Amino acid sequence: MKKFTVVAAMATALLGSTAVNAADVEVIHWWTSGGEQAAVSVFAREFDALGEDKWVDTAIAGGENARSATLQRTLGGDPPGAAQFNISRQFEELAEAGLLLDLTPLAEEEGWKDFIRPAAILDVCEFEGKIYCVPVNIHSWQWAWASVPAFEKAGVPLPKNLDEFIAEAPKLQEAGVIPFAIGGEAWQIGGAMGVVMLSQLGKTGHEAIYKDRNLEVAGGPEVLNAIKIFKSLKTFTDEGSANRTWNDTTNLVIQDQAALQIMGDWARGEFAVAGEKPGVDYACIAGPSEEAYLDTGGDIFLFPKQEDAAVEAAQLKMASMMVNPQVQALFNNAKGSLPVRDDVDMSLADDCMKVGLDILKDPNRVIQGAGIYLTQDSIGQMDDLWAEAWANPDMTAEEIQQRFVDIIASAE
């Protein structure tokens, strides 16, 4: 396409004057829900439109499964052309082993550090001074999605925070609505708990625990209150939550069978695919609290080293395409996420995205997720704890908090 002539030529020029042939680039990702498929189709369509090279889609359900497949194949000598990871330290093993394509020359030529914001999402891609991945979106966990008709049915106003929601949840239950929708997967439970925790800790407390490993804050009253809220939410779920996927859970809100779901902003793509309108059919509640914070998680793509020069040339074209301003607008509108650059045309942004963009403009309301500060092993220990606490009503809030303090004390 004409609009990508410059960036495509720039990426190709970085390979020198040696002619290369067209290549198929296999891309591993875990975007399998309706909204996610709509978003990844934007990338595939725009890449193929550059001409010659072709996007070969390998969708693997579940982020952990997809990441494991990429790690195993790359370490085993059969790497894909590109692979999705989260903005975190999940891929350090591949960088340490020298198995990733160095994107530094492309990033410097295109000025990634000048337009990708916040800087922290590109910093994660750097290892020993070189850039090994490209951020494609900003996702935040700190959202609640509410069915407007469900709250109207119960005669309950939309909550501004979790305390209000818990106070009114019995009325939703009496009206035949599932008050709190959640799936039984550990990452859904752990993510929801992280949102509850931040709503009580604020930015200062959040950074004290995860960045500074402050055990006094970890063992303090705000964390204890968060755990009590977490346990209260469990009492307002339905029996069908075990093993339910996040998008099936979102569908309960879309169908007005459930009132509220805590889920990252990727849920917005499901409402869009279903034709739902924000403010009419559903509400997005940032925080959920009056003083909302957003983390700047999201997705990155890395490009394992290849022996074929044609594939490497196509990898650079793909990386360049992913941060193109027009592609950023199209992709993030479909995905429900925020673009990694602020110079894109967001005239199509809906009300929920506008709320997120406004919060993102204030650095004091932006945080880094725990995954930026802790290893995946430590994150996994916390997810296991929250899953166990969710499943076992006999665990007291004090017992859960002590286990949390122990994890923070030994975290790396």
mmCIF file of C-alpha atoms in Angstrom, residues 102-294:
data_model
loop_
_atom_site.group_PDB
_atom_site.id
_atom_site.type_symbol
_atom_site.label_atom_id
_atom_site.label_comp_id
_atom_site.label_asym_id
_atom_site.label_seq_id
_atom_site.Cartn_x
_atom_site.Cartn_y
_atom_site.Cartn_z
ATOM 1 C CA ASP A 102 18.099 -7.095 17.211
ATOM 2 C CA LEU A 103 15.610 -4.353 16.304
ATOM 3 C CA THR A 104 17.858 -1.508 17.483
ATOM 4 C CA PRO A 105 18.844 -0.205 14.013
ATOM 5 C CA LEU A 106 15.188 -0.105 12.907
ATOM 6 C CA ALA A 107 14.082 1.516 16.173
ATOM 7 C CA GLU A 108 16.774 4.197 15.889
ATOM 8 C CA GLU A 109 16.026 4.858 12.215
ATOM 9 C CA GLU A 110 12.314 5.311 12.895
ATOM 10 C CA GLY A 111 12.774 7.112 16.215
ATOM 11 C CA TRP A 112 10.783 4.701 18.374
ATOM 12 C CA LYS A 113 12.050 6.366 21.556
ATOM 13 C CA ASP A 114 10.612 9.669 20.332
ATOM 14 C CA PHE A 115 7.031 8.500 19.872
ATOM 15 C CA ILE A 116 6.410 5.367 21.932
ATOM 16 C CA ARG A 117 4.932 6.360 25.250
ATOM 17 C CA PRO A 118 5.167 5.892 28.143
ATOM 18 C CA ALA A 119 8.871 5.141 27.848
ATOM 19 C CA ALA A 120 8.566 2.221 30.261
ATOM 20 C CA ILE A 121 6.819 0.019 27.694
ATOM 21 C CA LEU A 122 9.807 0.287 25.345
ATOM 22 C CA ASP A 123 12.315 0.023 28.196
ATOM 23 C CA VAL A 124 11.018 -3.503 28.782
ATOM 24 C CA CYS A 125 12.136 -4.400 25.256
ATOM 25 C CA GLU A 126 15.719 -3.384 25.992
ATOM 26 C CA PHE A 127 18.253 -5.960 27.124
ATOM 27 C CA GLU A 128 21.904 -4.993 27.548
ATOM 28 C CA GLY A 129 21.358 -1.839 25.492
ATOM 29 C CA LYS A 130 19.604 -3.454 22.509
ATOM 30 C CA ILE A 131 15.920 -3.504 21.576
ATOM 31 C CA TYR A 132 14.440 -6.946 21.025
ATOM 32 C CA CYS A 133 10.700 -6.345 20.806
ATOM 33 C CA VAL A 134 8.073 -3.846 19.694
ATOM 34 C CA PRO A 135 5.160 -2.756 21.931
ATOM 35 C CA VAL A 136 1.877 -2.723 20.003
ATOM 36 C CA ASN A 137 -0.672 -1.555 22.556
ATOM 37 C CA ILE A 138 -1.308 -0.412 26.098
ATOM 38 C CA HIS A 139 -3.660 -2.566 28.100
ATOM 39 C CA SER A 140 -4.828 -1.866 31.604
ATOM 40 C CA TRP A 141 -6.418 -4.274 34.033
ATOM 41 C CA GLN A 142 -8.134 -1.574 36.088
ATOM 42 C CA TRP A 143 -11.621 -1.629 34.592
ATOM 43 C CA ALA A 144 -15.035 -2.929 35.594
ATOM 44 C CA TRP A 145 -17.637 -3.668 32.898
ATOM 45 C CA ALA A 146 -21.242 -3.269 33.902
ATOM 46 C CA SER A 147 -24.539 -4.204 32.261
ATOM 47 C CA VAL A 148 -26.702 -1.079 32.362
ATOM 48 C CA PRO A 149 -29.966 -3.093 31.936
ATOM 49 C CA ALA A 150 -28.963 -5.456 34.772
ATOM 50 C CA PHE A 151 -28.445 -2.607 37.226
ATOM 51 C CA GLU A 152 -31.682 -0.970 36.041
ATOM 52 C CA LYS A 153 -33.551 -4.242 36.571
ATOM 53 C CA ALA A 154 -32.408 -4.335 40.196
ATOM 54 C CA GLY A 155 -33.058 -0.632 40.716
ATOM 55 C CA VAL A 156 -29.426 -0.157 41.680
ATOM 56 C CA PRO A 157 -27.242 2.735 40.501
ATOM 57 C CA LEU A 158 -23.971 1.966 38.758
ATOM 58 C CA PRO A 159 -21.245 1.770 41.419
ATOM 59 C CA LYS A 160 -18.374 4.234 41.582
ATOM 60 C CA ASN A 161 -16.202 1.890 43.655
ATOM 61 C CA LEU A 162 -16.112 -1.660 44.984
ATOM 62 C CA ASP A 163 -17.504 -0.778 48.412
ATOM 63 C CA GLU A 164 -20.657 0.604 46.758
ATOM 64 C CA PHE A 165 -20.925 -2.463 44.561
ATOM 65 C CA ILE A 166 -20.668 -4.926 47.461
ATOM 66 C CA ALA A 167 -23.239 -2.961 49.463
ATOM 67 C CA GLU A 168 -25.792 -3.214 46.633
ATOM 68 C CA ALA A 169 -24.890 -6.692 45.346
ATOM 69 C CA PRO A 170 -27.634 -8.480 47.374
ATOM 70 C CA LYS A 171 -30.280 -6.457 45.485
ATOM 71 C CA LEU A 172 -28.825 -7.635 42.186
ATOM 72 C CA GLN A 173 -28.949 -11.198 43.469
ATOM 73 C CA GLU A 174 -32.604 -10.779 44.515
ATOM 74 C CA ALA A 175 -33.397 -9.494 41.003
ATOM 75 C CA GLY A 176 -32.111 -12.743 39.496
ATOM 76 C CA VAL A 177 -28.844 -11.269 38.215
ATOM 77 C CA ILE A 178 -25.378 -12.699 38.844
ATOM 78 C CA PRO A 179 -23.805 -9.778 40.742
ATOM 79 C CA PHE A 180 -20.157 -10.534 40.014
ATOM 80 C CA ALA A 181 -19.035 -12.435 36.929
ATOM 81 C CA ILE A 182 -15.621 -14.054 36.861
ATOM 82 C CA GLY A 183 -14.058 -17.107 35.262
ATOM 83 C CA GLY A 184 -12.241 -19.728 37.299
ATOM 84 C CA GLU A 185 -8.887 -19.450 35.514
ATOM 85 C CA ALA A 186 -6.023 -18.438 37.821
ATOM 86 C CA TRP A 187 -5.011 -15.436 35.718
ATOM 87 C CA GLN A 188 -8.545 -14.026 35.832
ATOM 88 C CA ILE A 189 -8.676 -14.377 39.610
ATOM 89 C CA GLY A 190 -5.152 -12.994 40.063
ATOM 90 C CA GLY A 191 -5.863 -10.068 37.760
ATOM 91 C CA ALA A 192 -9.067 -9.182 39.578
ATOM 92 C CA MET A 193 -7.253 -9.344 42.912
ATOM 93 C CA GLY A 194 -4.582 -6.992 41.579
ATOM 94 C CA VAL A 195 -7.309 -4.503 40.678
ATOM 95 C CA VAL A 196 -8.881 -4.779 44.121
ATOM 96 C CA MET A 197 -5.468 -4.332 45.733
ATOM 97 C CA LEU A 198 -4.667 -1.183 43.734
ATOM 98 C CA SER A 199 -8.076 0.303 44.559
ATOM 99 C CA GLN A 200 -7.088 0.172 48.238
ATOM 100 C CA LEU A 201 -3.352 0.915 48.009
ATOM 101 C CA GLY A 202 -3.206 3.687 45.438
ATOM 102 C CA LYS A 203 -0.046 4.334 43.458
ATOM 103 C CA THR A 204 2.177 4.965 46.495
ATOM 104 C CA GLY A 205 1.246 1.739 48.225
ATOM 105 C CA HIS A 206 1.433 -0.257 44.987
ATOM 106 C CA GLU A 207 4.986 0.882 44.306
ATOM 107 C CA ALA A 208 5.991 0.404 47.938
ATOM 108 C CA ILE A 209 5.100 -3.290 47.727
ATOM 109 C CA TYR A 210 6.136 -4.335 44.232
ATOM 110 C CA LYS A 211 8.951 -1.901 43.471
ATOM 111 C CA ASP A 212 10.461 -1.388 46.943
ATOM 112 C CA ARG A 213 9.466 -4.739 48.556
ATOM 113 C CA ASN A 214 8.142 -2.866 51.599
ATOM 114 C CA LEU A 215 6.932 -5.643 53.908
ATOM 115 C CA GLU A 216 5.344 -3.197 56.348
ATOM 116 C CA VAL A 217 2.962 -2.006 53.617
ATOM 117 C CA ALA A 218 2.402 -5.578 52.418
ATOM 118 C CA GLY A 219 1.366 -6.504 55.936
ATOM 119 C CA GLY A 220 -0.641 -3.322 56.473
ATOM 120 C CA PRO A 221 -4.367 -2.532 56.778
ATOM 121 C CA GLU A 222 -4.905 -1.601 53.125
ATOM 122 C CA VAL A 223 -3.831 -5.044 51.923
ATOM 123 C CA LEU A 224 -5.950 -6.712 54.610
ATOM 124 C CA ASN A 225 -8.988 -4.715 53.516
ATOM 125 C CA ALA A 226 -8.326 -5.631 49.873
ATOM 126 C CA ILE A 227 -8.301 -9.315 50.800
ATOM 127 C CA LYS A 228 -11.600 -8.927 52.667
ATOM 128 C CA ILE A 229 -13.178 -7.254 49.598
ATOM 129 C CA PHE A 230 -11.774 -10.068 47.461
ATOM 130 C CA LYS A 231 -13.417 -12.681 49.680
ATOM 131 C CA SER A 232 -16.703 -10.737 49.643
ATOM 132 C CA LEU A 233 -16.753 -10.723 45.838
ATOM 133 C CA LYS A 234 -16.556 -14.532 45.867
ATOM 134 C CA THR A 235 -19.897 -14.707 47.671
ATOM 135 C CA PHE A 236 -21.596 -12.926 44.746
ATOM 136 C CA THR A 237 -20.383 -15.186 41.927
ATOM 137 C CA ASP A 238 -22.244 -18.025 40.249
ATOM 138 C CA GLU A 239 -21.563 -21.757 40.365
ATOM 139 C CA GLY A 240 -20.647 -21.868 36.683
ATOM 140 C CA SER A 241 -17.512 -19.780 37.021
ATOM 141 C CA ALA A 242 -15.066 -22.700 37.229
ATOM 142 C CA ASN A 243 -12.978 -23.033 34.025
ATOM 143 C CA ARG A 244 -15.053 -20.345 32.283
ATOM 144 C CA THR A 245 -13.043 -18.258 29.826
ATOM 145 C CA TRP A 246 -12.812 -14.515 30.240
ATOM 146 C CA ASN A 247 -14.746 -13.790 27.054
ATOM 147 C CA ASP A 248 -17.528 -16.229 27.943
ATOM 148 C CA THR A 249 -17.696 -14.374 31.246
ATOM 149 C CA THR A 250 -17.851 -11.025 29.446
ATOM 150 C CA ASN A 251 -20.694 -12.460 27.387
ATOM 151 C CA LEU A 252 -22.737 -12.885 30.582
ATOM 152 C CA VAL A 253 -22.526 -9.097 31.024
ATOM 153 C CA ILE A 254 -23.303 -8.525 27.342
ATOM 154 C CA GLN A 255 -26.387 -10.752 27.688
ATOM 155 C CA ASP A 256 -27.385 -8.866 30.895
ATOM 156 C CA GLN A 257 -27.256 -12.102 32.892
ATOM 157 C CA ALA A 258 -24.462 -10.707 35.062
ATOM 158 C CA ALA A 259 -24.055 -7.198 36.444
ATOM 159 C CA LEU A 260 -20.311 -6.606 36.730
ATOM 160 C CA GLN A 261 -17.004 -8.078 35.626
ATOM 161 C CA ILE A 262 -13.526 -6.890 36.541
ATOM 162 C CA MET A 263 -11.437 -7.376 33.425
ATOM 163 C CA GLY A 264 -8.823 -5.506 31.440
ATOM 164 C CA ASP A 265 -9.760 -3.140 28.647
ATOM 165 C CA TRP A 266 -9.479 -5.922 26.078
ATOM 166 C CA ALA A 267 -13.063 -6.748 27.105
ATOM 167 C CA ARG A 268 -14.171 -3.653 25.192
ATOM 168 C CA GLY A 269 -13.513 -5.486 21.929
ATOM 169 C CA GLU A 270 -16.126 -8.106 22.865
ATOM 170 C CA PHE A 271 -18.773 -5.434 23.466
ATOM 171 C CA ALA A 272 -17.897 -3.846 20.122
ATOM 172 C CA VAL A 273 -18.204 -7.134 18.236
ATOM 173 C CA ALA A 274 -21.603 -7.682 19.899
ATOM 174 C CA GLY A 275 -22.790 -4.251 18.721
ATOM 175 C CA GLU A 276 -23.140 -2.913 22.274
ATOM 176 C CA LYS A 277 -22.940 0.837 22.877
ATOM 177 C CA PRO A 278 -21.044 2.318 25.850
ATOM 178 C CA GLY A 279 -23.249 4.358 28.149
ATOM 179 C CA VAL A 280 -26.369 2.674 26.782
ATOM 180 C CA ASP A 281 -25.879 -1.075 26.866
ATOM 181 C CA TYR A 282 -22.842 -1.203 29.110
ATOM 182 C CA ALA A 283 -20.673 1.003 31.271
ATOM 183 C CA CYS A 284 -16.922 1.017 31.714
ATOM 184 C CA ILE A 285 -15.852 2.036 35.208
ATOM 185 C CA ALA A 286 -12.182 2.940 35.521
ATOM 186 C CA GLY A 287 -10.547 1.815 38.739
ATOM 187 C CA PRO A 288 -13.121 0.900 39.760
ATOM 188 C CA SER A 289 -12.725 3.837 42.117
ATOM 189 C CA GLU A 290 -13.200 7.598 42.162
ATOM 190 C CA GLU A 291 -9.424 7.989 41.940
ATOM 191 C CA ALA A 292 -8.609 5.588 39.147
ATOM 192 C CA TYR A 293 -5.155 4.459 38.142
ATOM 193 C CA LEU A 294 -4.189 2.529 35.030
#
